[in-house]
Tab-separated table of C-alpha atoms in Angstrom:
chain	number	residue	atom	x	y	z
W	1	UNK	CA	13.710	-24.860	40.116
W	2	UNK	CA	14.850	-21.783	38.935
W	3	UNK	CA	15.168	-23.370	35.242
W	4	UNK	CA	11.632	-24.327	35.966
W	5	UNK	CA	10.925	-21.372	37.462
W	6	UNK	CA	11.440	-18.549	34.721
W	7	UNK	CA	10.255	-22.340	31.765
W	8	UNK	CA	6.772	-21.631	33.318
W	9	UNK	CA	7.240	-17.918	33.426
W	10	UNK	CA	8.789	-17.400	29.848
W	11	UNK	CA	5.293	-20.525	28.593
W	12	UNK	CA	3.077	-17.545	30.876
W	13	UNK	CA	4.297	-14.828	28.710
W	14	UNK	CA	4.102	-16.339	25.392
W	15	UNK	CA	0.615	-17.462	26.064
W	16	UNK	CA	-0.475	-13.919	26.904
W	17	UNK	CA	1.822	-12.288	23.497
W	18	UNK	CA	-0.696	-15.120	21.798
W	19	UNK	CA	-3.593	-14.258	23.342
W	20	UNK	CA	-6.822	-12.967	21.263
W	21	UNK	CA	-7.836	-10.342	23.121
W	22	UNK	CA	-3.930	-8.863	23.999
W	23	UNK	CA	-2.816	-9.211	19.402
W	24	UNK	CA	-6.393	-7.063	18.798
W	25	UNK	CA	-4.823	-4.679	21.863
W	26	UNK	CA	-2.042	-4.339	20.028
W	27	UNK	CA	-3.772	-3.768	16.697
W	28	UNK	CA	-6.149	-0.960	18.304
W	29	UNK	CA	-3.020	0.925	18.894
W	30	UNK	CA	-1.623	0.301	15.924
W	31	UNK	CA	-5.058	1.889	14.183
W	32	UNK	CA	-5.706	4.997	16.915
W	33	UNK	CA	-1.552	6.052	15.715
W	34	UNK	CA	-1.714	5.260	12.483
W	35	UNK	CA	-5.096	8.457	12.535
W	36	UNK	CA	-3.400	10.495	14.530
W	37	UNK	CA	-0.522	10.234	11.763
W	38	UNK	CA	-3.166	10.764	9.214
W	39	UNK	CA	-4.538	13.890	11.620
W	40	UNK	CA	-1.137	15.674	12.145
W	41	UNK	CA	0.872	16.317	8.942
W	42	UNK	CA	3.738	14.131	9.086
W	43	UNK	CA	7.210	15.027	7.189
W	44	UNK	CA	6.972	18.515	7.723
W	45	UNK	CA	9.161	21.283	8.758
W	46	UNK	CA	9.866	22.660	12.128
W	47	UNK	CA	8.568	26.136	11.359
W	48	UNK	CA	5.452	24.704	9.839
W	49	UNK	CA	4.535	22.736	13.714
W	50	UNK	CA	5.714	26.059	15.157
W	51	UNK	CA	2.954	27.479	13.285
W	52	UNK	CA	0.407	25.157	12.856
W	53	UNK	CA	0.746	24.089	16.532
W	54	UNK	CA	1.265	26.773	18.138
W	55	UNK	CA	1.531	26.714	22.407
W	56	UNK	CA	-0.849	29.842	22.959
W	57	UNK	CA	-3.653	28.269	20.827
W	58	UNK	CA	-3.354	24.748	22.058
W	59	UNK	CA	-7.162	24.004	23.430
W	60	UNK	CA	-6.251	19.982	23.472
W	61	UNK	CA	-3.281	20.684	24.893
W	62	UNK	CA	-1.053	19.353	21.947
W	63	UNK	CA	1.208	21.397	20.530
W	64	UNK	CA	4.744	21.609	18.115
W	65	UNK	CA	6.819	21.221	21.667
W	66	UNK	CA	5.339	17.424	22.456
W	67	UNK	CA	4.581	16.638	18.690
W	68	UNK	CA	8.626	16.827	18.201
W	69	UNK	CA	9.619	15.351	21.213
W	70	UNK	CA	7.587	12.239	20.566
W	71	UNK	CA	7.435	12.065	17.639
W	72	UNK	CA	4.282	12.334	16.441
W	73	UNK	CA	6.184	14.420	13.422
W	74	UNK	CA	7.426	11.347	12.111
W	75	UNK	CA	5.102	8.757	13.664
W	76	UNK	CA	5.485	5.575	11.061
W	77	UNK	CA	9.291	5.637	11.785
W	78	UNK	CA	9.766	5.709	15.488
W	79	UNK	CA	11.083	3.419	17.535
W	80	UNK	CA	8.476	2.851	19.697
W	81	UNK	CA	5.864	2.222	16.628
W	82	UNK	CA	8.019	0.107	15.305
W	83	UNK	CA	8.734	-1.841	18.506
W	84	UNK	CA	4.696	-1.557	18.229
W	85	UNK	CA	5.022	-3.376	14.681
W	86	UNK	CA	7.537	-6.613	16.187
W	87	UNK	CA	5.770	-6.985	19.353
W	88	UNK	CA	2.401	-7.029	17.061
W	89	UNK	CA	4.083	-9.849	14.398
W	90	UNK	CA	5.265	-11.677	17.234
W	91	UNK	CA	2.111	-12.129	18.858
W	92	UNK	CA	0.882	-13.317	15.478
W	93	UNK	CA	3.582	-15.699	14.889
W	94	UNK	CA	2.944	-17.269	18.305
W	95	UNK	CA	-0.619	-17.812	17.869
W	96	UNK	CA	0.100	-18.995	14.022
W	97	UNK	CA	2.374	-21.629	15.785
W	98	UNK	CA	1.496	-22.416	18.949
W	99	UNK	CA	-2.547	-21.915	17.733
W	100	UNK	CA	-3.304	-22.199	14.092
W	101	UNK	CA	-1.104	-25.483	12.664
W	102	UNK	CA	-2.122	-27.455	15.676
W	103	UNK	CA	-4.916	-26.765	14.860
W	104	UNK	CA	-5.127	-27.874	11.243
W	105	UNK	CA	-2.580	-31.477	13.109
W	106	UNK	CA	-5.538	-31.890	14.564
W	107	UNK	CA	-8.429	-32.207	11.915
W	108	UNK	CA	-6.666	-34.615	10.309
W	109	UNK	CA	-6.307	-36.989	13.450
W	110	UNK	CA	-10.179	-36.438	14.182
W	111	UNK	CA	-10.913	-38.244	11.420
W	112	UNK	CA	-12.252	-42.012	12.658
W	113	UNK	CA	-14.175	-40.951	15.885
W	114	UNK	CA	-16.704	-43.525	16.976
W	115	UNK	CA	-20.071	-42.777	18.605
W	116	UNK	CA	-19.379	-42.512	21.948
W	117	UNK	CA	-15.877	-39.699	21.183
W	118	UNK	CA	-15.783	-36.497	22.419
W	119	UNK	CA	-15.663	-34.915	18.874
W	120	UNK	CA	-15.583	-30.952	20.203
W	121	UNK	CA	-18.362	-29.160	18.734
W	122	UNK	CA	-20.890	-31.323	17.401
W	123	UNK	CA	-24.001	-29.463	16.098
W	124	UNK	CA	-25.941	-33.233	14.520
W	125	UNK	CA	-26.253	-36.664	15.973
W	126	UNK	CA	-28.489	-38.855	14.412
W	127	UNK	CA	-29.151	-42.848	13.757
W	128	UNK	CA	-30.652	-44.655	10.751
W	129	UNK	CA	-32.049	-47.893	10.023
W	130	UNK	CA	-29.856	-50.209	8.289
W	131	UNK	CA	-26.144	-50.164	7.402
W	132	UNK	CA	-24.544	-49.925	4.511
W	133	UNK	CA	-21.446	-47.900	4.478
W	134	UNK	CA	-20.974	-47.765	0.665
W	135	UNK	CA	-24.556	-45.872	0.087
W	136	UNK	CA	-23.349	-43.445	2.471
W	137	UNK	CA	-20.051	-43.285	0.594
W	138	UNK	CA	-22.075	-42.176	-2.810
W	139	UNK	CA	-24.593	-40.289	-0.123
W	140	UNK	CA	-21.595	-38.161	0.512
W	141	UNK	CA	-20.513	-38.003	-2.945
W	142	UNK	CA	-23.654	-36.851	-3.803
W	143	UNK	CA	-22.988	-33.579	-1.929
W	144	UNK	CA	-19.213	-33.197	-3.258
W	145	UNK	CA	-17.410	-35.080	0.672
W	146	UNK	CA	-14.489	-36.387	0.888
W	147	UNK	CA	-14.712	-39.919	2.212
W	148	UNK	CA	-12.196	-41.681	3.822
W	149	UNK	CA	-13.259	-46.034	4.821
W	150	UNK	CA	-11.578	-47.650	7.803
W	151	UNK	CA	-13.274	-51.155	9.400
W	152	UNK	CA	-17.002	-49.969	10.316
W	153	UNK	CA	-16.240	-46.324	10.137
W	154	UNK	CA	-16.333	-43.565	7.809
W	155	UNK	CA	-14.607	-39.931	7.865
W	156	UNK	CA	-15.756	-36.795	5.500
W	157	UNK	CA	-14.767	-33.249	5.119
W	158	UNK	CA	-15.244	-30.602	2.784
W	159	UNK	CA	-14.374	-27.023	2.742
W	160	UNK	CA	-10.885	-27.663	3.829
W	161	UNK	CA	-10.045	-24.188	2.385
W	162	UNK	CA	-11.934	-22.656	5.006
W	163	UNK	CA	-10.099	-24.470	7.786
W	164	UNK	CA	-6.633	-23.655	7.043
W	165	UNK	CA	-7.800	-20.011	5.530
W	166	UNK	CA	-7.487	-18.145	9.115
W	167	UNK	CA	-3.236	-19.456	9.315
W	168	UNK	CA	-2.629	-17.532	5.839
W	169	UNK	CA	-4.566	-14.506	7.552
W	170	UNK	CA	-1.825	-14.424	9.433
W	171	UNK	CA	1.026	-15.363	7.634
W	172	UNK	CA	-0.208	-12.824	4.919
W	173	UNK	CA	-0.716	-10.390	8.338
W	174	UNK	CA	3.380	-11.417	8.775
W	175	UNK	CA	4.344	-10.696	5.295
W	176	UNK	CA	3.146	-7.717	5.681
W	177	UNK	CA	4.682	-5.857	8.506
W	178	UNK	CA	8.042	-7.838	7.603
W	179	UNK	CA	7.380	-5.540	4.174
W	180	UNK	CA	6.213	-2.689	6.367
W	181	UNK	CA	9.417	-2.597	8.698
W	182	UNK	CA	11.501	-2.705	5.168
W	183	UNK	CA	9.686	0.023	3.942
W	184	UNK	CA	10.475	1.765	6.997
W	185	UNK	CA	14.010	0.756	7.375
W	186	UNK	CA	15.385	0.897	3.957
W	187	UNK	CA	12.849	3.335	1.617
W	188	UNK	CA	13.675	6.952	0.474
W	189	UNK	CA	11.645	9.889	-1.079
W	190	UNK	CA	14.668	12.498	-3.208
W	191	UNK	CA	12.720	15.496	-4.236
W	192	UNK	CA	15.099	17.082	-7.223
W	193	UNK	CA	13.470	20.578	-9.336
W	194	UNK	CA	15.626	19.446	-12.688
W	195	UNK	CA	16.207	22.374	-16.257
W	196	UNK	CA	15.001	21.230	-19.388
W	197	UNK	CA	18.603	19.609	-20.551
W	198	UNK	CA	20.531	19.289	-17.840
W	199	UNK	CA	21.683	16.066	-15.024
W	200	UNK	CA	21.672	15.656	-12.117
W	201	UNK	CA	22.664	13.479	-9.226
W	202	UNK	CA	19.758	12.578	-6.014
W	203	UNK	CA	21.116	14.449	-3.966
W	204	UNK	CA	17.439	16.865	-2.234
W	205	UNK	CA	16.510	13.895	0.302
W	206	UNK	CA	13.176	14.742	1.770
W	207	UNK	CA	12.826	11.635	3.468
W	208	UNK	CA	15.184	8.130	4.420
W	209	UNK	CA	15.395	5.125	6.375
W	210	UNK	CA	18.027	3.602	8.669
W	211	UNK	CA	19.721	1.737	6.557
W	212	UNK	CA	18.857	3.199	2.942
W	213	UNK	CA	21.079	3.807	0.259
W	214	UNK	CA	21.260	6.724	-1.983
W	215	UNK	CA	22.842	5.562	-5.560
W	216	UNK	CA	25.609	7.691	-6.575
W	217	UNK	CA	26.100	5.638	-9.602
W	218	UNK	CA	22.833	7.438	-11.906
W	219	UNK	CA	22.504	10.394	-13.448
W	220	UNK	CA	18.842	11.446	-14.377
W	221	UNK	CA	18.099	14.053	-17.441
W	222	UNK	CA	15.249	16.036	-18.940
W	223	UNK	CA	15.765	15.799	-21.825
W	224	UNK	CA	12.391	17.995	-22.803
W	225	UNK	CA	8.868	18.446	-21.318
W	226	UNK	CA	5.427	19.992	-22.957
W	227	UNK	CA	2.334	20.537	-21.341
W	228	UNK	CA	-1.516	20.275	-22.877
W	229	UNK	CA	-4.289	22.118	-22.153
W	230	UNK	CA	-8.165	21.687	-22.110
W	231	UNK	CA	-10.441	23.960	-23.905
W	232	UNK	CA	-10.494	26.795	-20.446
W	233	UNK	CA	-6.864	26.889	-20.233
W	234	UNK	CA	-6.930	24.363	-17.392
W	235	UNK	CA	-3.906	21.943	-17.213
W	236	UNK	CA	-5.127	19.144	-18.663
W	237	UNK	CA	-2.035	16.991	-18.303
W	238	UNK	CA	2.043	17.805	-18.128
W	239	UNK	CA	4.851	15.632	-19.497
W	240	UNK	CA	8.787	14.893	-18.939
W	241	UNK	CA	10.824	13.444	-21.060
W	242	UNK	CA	14.080	11.563	-19.016
W	243	UNK	CA	16.781	9.477	-19.830
W	244	UNK	CA	18.838	7.663	-16.803
W	245	UNK	CA	22.284	7.757	-17.510
W	246	UNK	CA	25.909	5.820	-15.695
W	247	UNK	CA	28.860	7.877	-15.047
W	248	UNK	CA	30.004	8.095	-18.856
W	249	UNK	CA	26.901	8.900	-20.433
W	250	UNK	CA	25.493	6.090	-21.575
W	251	UNK	CA	22.061	5.889	-21.779
W	252	UNK	CA	20.313	2.837	-19.539
W	253	UNK	CA	16.523	3.475	-20.358
W	254	UNK	CA	14.442	6.563	-21.787
W	255	UNK	CA	10.990	7.210	-21.169
W	256	UNK	CA	7.874	9.702	-22.044
W	257	UNK	CA	6.509	10.409	-18.087
W	258	UNK	CA	3.589	11.556	-16.731
W	259	UNK	CA	1.364	12.006	-13.774
W	260	UNK	CA	0.300	8.374	-12.450
W	261	UNK	CA	2.755	7.367	-15.740
W	262	UNK	CA	5.817	6.913	-13.690
W	263	UNK	CA	9.426	5.614	-14.904
W	264	UNK	CA	10.348	2.220	-13.575
W	265	UNK	CA	14.054	1.442	-12.855
W	266	UNK	CA	16.041	-1.437	-10.860
W	267	UNK	CA	14.443	-0.255	-7.444
W	268	UNK	CA	13.620	3.122	-8.495
W	269	UNK	CA	10.443	4.422	-8.954
W	270	UNK	CA	10.798	8.590	-10.969
W	271	UNK	CA	7.169	10.545	-10.614
W	272	UNK	CA	6.400	13.882	-12.525
W	273	UNK	CA	5.084	16.155	-9.598
W	274	UNK	CA	5.343	19.552	-10.993
W	275	UNK	CA	6.580	21.953	-12.920
W	276	UNK	CA	8.286	25.412	-13.276
W	277	UNK	CA	8.995	28.350	-14.910
W	278	UNK	CA	12.871	29.875	-14.230
W	279	UNK	CA	13.727	32.637	-16.671
W	280	UNK	CA	13.450	33.700	-20.115
W	281	UNK	CA	16.064	33.742	-22.607
W	282	UNK	CA	16.438	37.112	-24.326
W	283	UNK	CA	18.972	38.503	-27.424
W	284	UNK	CA	19.390	42.423	-26.970
W	285	UNK	CA	20.607	43.640	-29.714
W	286	UNK	CA	21.479	40.311	-31.491
W	287	UNK	CA	24.793	40.961	-29.557
W	288	UNK	CA	24.029	40.344	-26.051
W	289	UNK	CA	22.242	37.395	-24.800
W	290	UNK	CA	20.746	37.193	-20.783
W	291	UNK	CA	18.463	35.069	-18.809
W	292	UNK	CA	15.684	37.223	-16.765
W	293	UNK	CA	14.654	35.482	-13.521
W	294	UNK	CA	10.944	35.420	-12.929
W	295	UNK	CA	9.190	35.196	-9.855
W	296	UNK	CA	6.015	32.612	-9.628
W	297	UNK	CA	2.916	34.548	-7.707
W	298	UNK	CA	-0.439	33.001	-7.136
W	299	UNK	CA	-3.208	35.785	-8.049
W	300	UNK	CA	-7.029	33.847	-6.631
W	301	UNK	CA	-6.597	30.691	-8.593
W	302	UNK	CA	-4.661	31.764	-10.896
W	303	UNK	CA	-0.626	31.180	-11.283
W	304	UNK	CA	1.483	33.885	-13.575
W	305	UNK	CA	5.448	34.306	-13.619
W	306	UNK	CA	6.889	37.690	-13.675
W	307	UNK	CA	10.642	39.278	-13.776
W	308	UNK	CA	11.248	42.911	-14.464
W	309	UNK	CA	14.513	43.606	-17.187
W	310	UNK	CA	15.831	46.893	-16.569
W	311	UNK	CA	17.142	48.946	-19.420
W	312	UNK	CA	18.109	51.858	-17.586
W	313	UNK	CA	18.186	53.971	-14.248
W	314	UNK	CA	14.490	55.204	-15.327
W	315	UNK	CA	12.703	52.465	-17.955
W	316	UNK	CA	12.324	48.898	-17.427
W	317	UNK	CA	10.003	46.368	-19.121
W	318	UNK	CA	8.045	43.543	-17.126
W	319	UNK	CA	7.417	40.183	-18.725
W	320	UNK	CA	4.256	38.534	-17.809
W	321	UNK	CA	3.862	34.254	-18.414
W	322	UNK	CA	0.760	32.722	-17.610
W	323	UNK	CA	1.851	29.552	-19.834
W	324	UNK	CA	3.486	27.649	-22.187
W	325	UNK	CA	1.405	28.588	-25.152
W	326	UNK	CA	-0.187	31.873	-24.655
W	327	UNK	CA	2.771	35.009	-26.020
W	328	UNK	CA	4.478	36.544	-23.599
W	329	UNK	CA	2.283	40.042	-21.856
W	330	UNK	CA	5.416	42.837	-21.911
W	331	UNK	CA	4.833	45.765	-20.292
W	332	UNK	CA	6.636	49.344	-19.025
W	333	UNK	CA	7.876	51.374	-15.687
W	334	UNK	CA	4.382	52.482	-16.112
W	335	UNK	CA	2.132	49.061	-16.374
W	336	UNK	CA	1.081	50.040	-19.824
W	337	UNK	CA	1.183	47.295	-22.287
W	338	UNK	CA	2.986	47.135	-25.001
W	339	UNK	CA	3.302	44.362	-26.784
W	340	UNK	CA	2.305	40.288	-26.534
W	341	UNK	CA	5.546	38.676	-28.038
W	342	UNK	CA	5.508	35.227	-28.819
W	343	UNK	CA	9.247	32.810	-28.983
W	344	UNK	CA	11.621	34.417	-31.648
W	345	UNK	CA	10.111	37.356	-32.333
W	346	UNK	CA	11.880	41.153	-32.271
W	347	UNK	CA	10.473	43.467	-30.744
W	348	UNK	CA	12.112	47.134	-30.475
W	349	UNK	CA	11.323	49.375	-27.745
W	350	UNK	CA	13.674	52.912	-26.932
W	351	UNK	CA	15.988	51.828	-29.455
W	352	UNK	CA	16.975	48.467	-28.355
W	353	UNK	CA	15.431	45.179	-30.065
W	354	UNK	CA	14.960	42.515	-28.365
W	355	UNK	CA	13.648	39.134	-29.373
W	356	UNK	CA	12.914	35.687	-26.982
W	357	UNK	CA	14.658	32.669	-27.692
W	358	UNK	CA	13.287	30.935	-25.395
W	359	UNK	CA	11.394	29.950	-21.770
W	360	UNK	CA	13.504	28.161	-19.401
W	361	UNK	CA	11.429	25.178	-17.195
W	362	UNK	CA	12.304	22.841	-15.443
W	363	UNK	CA	10.026	19.818	-14.175
W	364	UNK	CA	9.937	18.610	-11.093
W	365	UNK	CA	10.290	14.746	-9.541
W	366	UNK	CA	9.865	12.707	-6.659
W	367	UNK	CA	12.182	9.538	-6.981
W	368	UNK	CA	11.464	6.361	-4.703
W	369	UNK	CA	12.819	3.265	-3.150
W	370	UNK	CA	10.382	1.204	-1.131
W	371	UNK	CA	12.430	-2.391	-0.881
W	372	UNK	CA	8.892	-3.595	0.948
W	373	UNK	CA	6.195	-2.466	-1.437
W	374	UNK	CA	5.793	-5.413	-3.106
W	375	UNK	CA	5.897	-7.564	0.024
W	376	UNK	CA	3.214	-5.496	1.656
W	377	UNK	CA	1.228	-5.938	-1.742
W	378	UNK	CA	1.555	-9.379	-1.820
W	379	UNK	CA	0.695	-9.222	1.846
W	380	UNK	CA	-2.458	-8.150	0.704
W	381	UNK	CA	-3.244	-9.708	-1.512
W	382	UNK	CA	-3.544	-13.020	0.560
W	383	UNK	CA	-5.229	-11.355	3.158
W	384	UNK	CA	-8.129	-10.147	0.445
W	385	UNK	CA	-8.330	-14.365	-0.662
W	386	UNK	CA	-7.685	-15.581	2.495
W	387	UNK	CA	-10.679	-13.710	3.810
W	388	UNK	CA	-12.438	-14.608	1.004
W	389	UNK	CA	-12.059	-18.742	1.245
W	390	UNK	CA	-12.641	-17.899	5.552
W	391	UNK	CA	-16.173	-17.719	4.902
W	392	UNK	CA	-16.586	-21.153	2.996
W	393	UNK	CA	-18.015	-23.509	5.597
W	394	UNK	CA	-15.893	-26.683	6.904
W	395	UNK	CA	-17.641	-29.272	6.974
W	396	UNK	CA	-17.114	-32.971	9.252
W	397	UNK	CA	-18.962	-35.944	8.861
W	398	UNK	CA	-18.268	-39.652	11.401
W	399	UNK	CA	-20.390	-42.230	10.209
W	400	UNK	CA	-20.323	-45.615	12.433
W	401	UNK	CA	-21.838	-48.770	11.829
W	402	UNK	CA	-23.514	-50.399	14.874
W	403	UNK	CA	-25.412	-53.583	14.590
W	404	UNK	CA	-28.232	-52.821	12.090
W	405	UNK	CA	-27.834	-48.819	12.503
W	406	UNK	CA	-25.601	-46.368	11.130
W	407	UNK	CA	-24.431	-43.494	13.710
W	408	UNK	CA	-23.914	-40.136	12.554
W	409	UNK	CA	-22.102	-36.752	13.844
W	410	UNK	CA	-21.451	-34.090	12.139
W	411	UNK	CA	-19.526	-30.566	12.771
W	412	UNK	CA	-19.485	-27.257	11.391
W	413	UNK	CA	-17.460	-24.393	11.722
W	414	UNK	CA	-19.647	-22.000	10.477
W	415	UNK	CA	-23.430	-21.613	7.741
W	416	UNK	CA	-25.203	-24.572	10.377
W	417	UNK	CA	-28.485	-23.850	8.565
W	418	UNK	CA	-26.617	-24.896	4.999
W	419	UNK	CA	-24.752	-27.958	7.096
W	420	UNK	CA	-28.206	-29.424	8.311
W	421	UNK	CA	-29.406	-29.063	4.763
W	422	UNK	CA	-26.596	-30.749	3.549
W	423	UNK	CA	-27.081	-33.581	6.433
W	424	UNK	CA	-30.521	-33.949	4.970
W	425	UNK	CA	-30.260	-34.552	1.789
W	426	UNK	CA	-27.462	-37.251	3.085
W	427	UNK	CA	-30.121	-38.626	4.422
W	428	UNK	CA	-32.341	-38.901	1.345
W	429	UNK	CA	-29.968	-40.396	-0.563
W	430	UNK	CA	-28.620	-42.723	1.438
W	431	UNK	CA	-32.334	-43.639	2.151
W	432	UNK	CA	-32.738	-43.860	-1.594
W	433	UNK	CA	-30.085	-46.060	-2.226
W	434	UNK	CA	-31.151	-48.218	0.624
W	435	UNK	CA	-33.985	-49.114	-0.551
W	436	UNK	CA	-33.442	-49.813	-4.196
W	437	UNK	CA	-30.361	-51.893	-3.904
W	438	UNK	CA	-31.251	-53.274	0.240
W	439	UNK	CA	-27.910	-54.571	1.170
W	440	UNK	CA	-26.492	-54.889	4.636
W	441	UNK	CA	-23.099	-55.365	5.618
């Protein structure tokens, strides 16, 4: 008794989970939380949320403490969001195996039915004089129907893709959700600012999944970096020549990357994201070489880099750089412009010789691993294709010979007007063939 009660309870639960309304409700929950994740910035620092979501100005009752407590700062990898995804996946899987696949099998069982059978959603029923099954086969073939003949009955259909496409929609959703879970659990993002000529291991992790693994057997080296400019001095594009090395220094792959043209190596993708000027390499009196650090500042909509070199307690030089193609502006301690100096040109100030040998630049790279991205793309591809196919009408026609007449039943899942047109043309063709041949069975 207890076993039967358990089975009945389990079956009722499964039916509720596979219910369309329940699946739509779960899908709306996923969409709602995704909207929240789009409104609330994800993966930011605690200070960011304290500044932007303080207690004092929280008019809607949403402050940084609630955001952190509920995990709204990283919605897509919280346990409750993954649980919702799992429930939705289970609902789709159960619906697929309990409804969609059996429905496809039933479509084959419905092939031959007599006129008095319960065909279901029959949208057409008619009777034709004469009883030539062969002429009816020709008429059905004229409208591209697949025809099956058994004794005194015919079964014809077309548009089978429209019948099975919902199954592929379900399967594609499952594939997409599996890819999403793989992405959450196995992906990671690393951001590095690498000086030109330097090699580094990947260490600066921004985001990582629970089961992600950072590769420690590769090095990333930036061989060169340059920028192209527009006529108005705005940046057109910046490029980084990067190499991927093993721990022995052997180069596996090398590529010039740019924005929207990353380097892909195994499962790693290297994106060009940013750049920065770190310092100036300056030769003083030929004897000493120093690296003068520069600070990045923003005035209005323009960035610039500035550094101050102290010559003594009262004298100093100020270096100002706006981009990598124009001369470096040099000012004295009073803010008076002294010189606009190009790289490797000499300048003598206060009996000291200065030569700027180079600008030390670093390039910003973002390295991503996403094991589920291909599954997600593949799932979306199937969704798009199967959605298009789902608009194809699945038409079925049953023909039974009774004495001197043919009884015709028809059923269609959508596009009733087109189906009625098909039936009208089929009947006209049948009558034409029959009047010409005048053959009776």
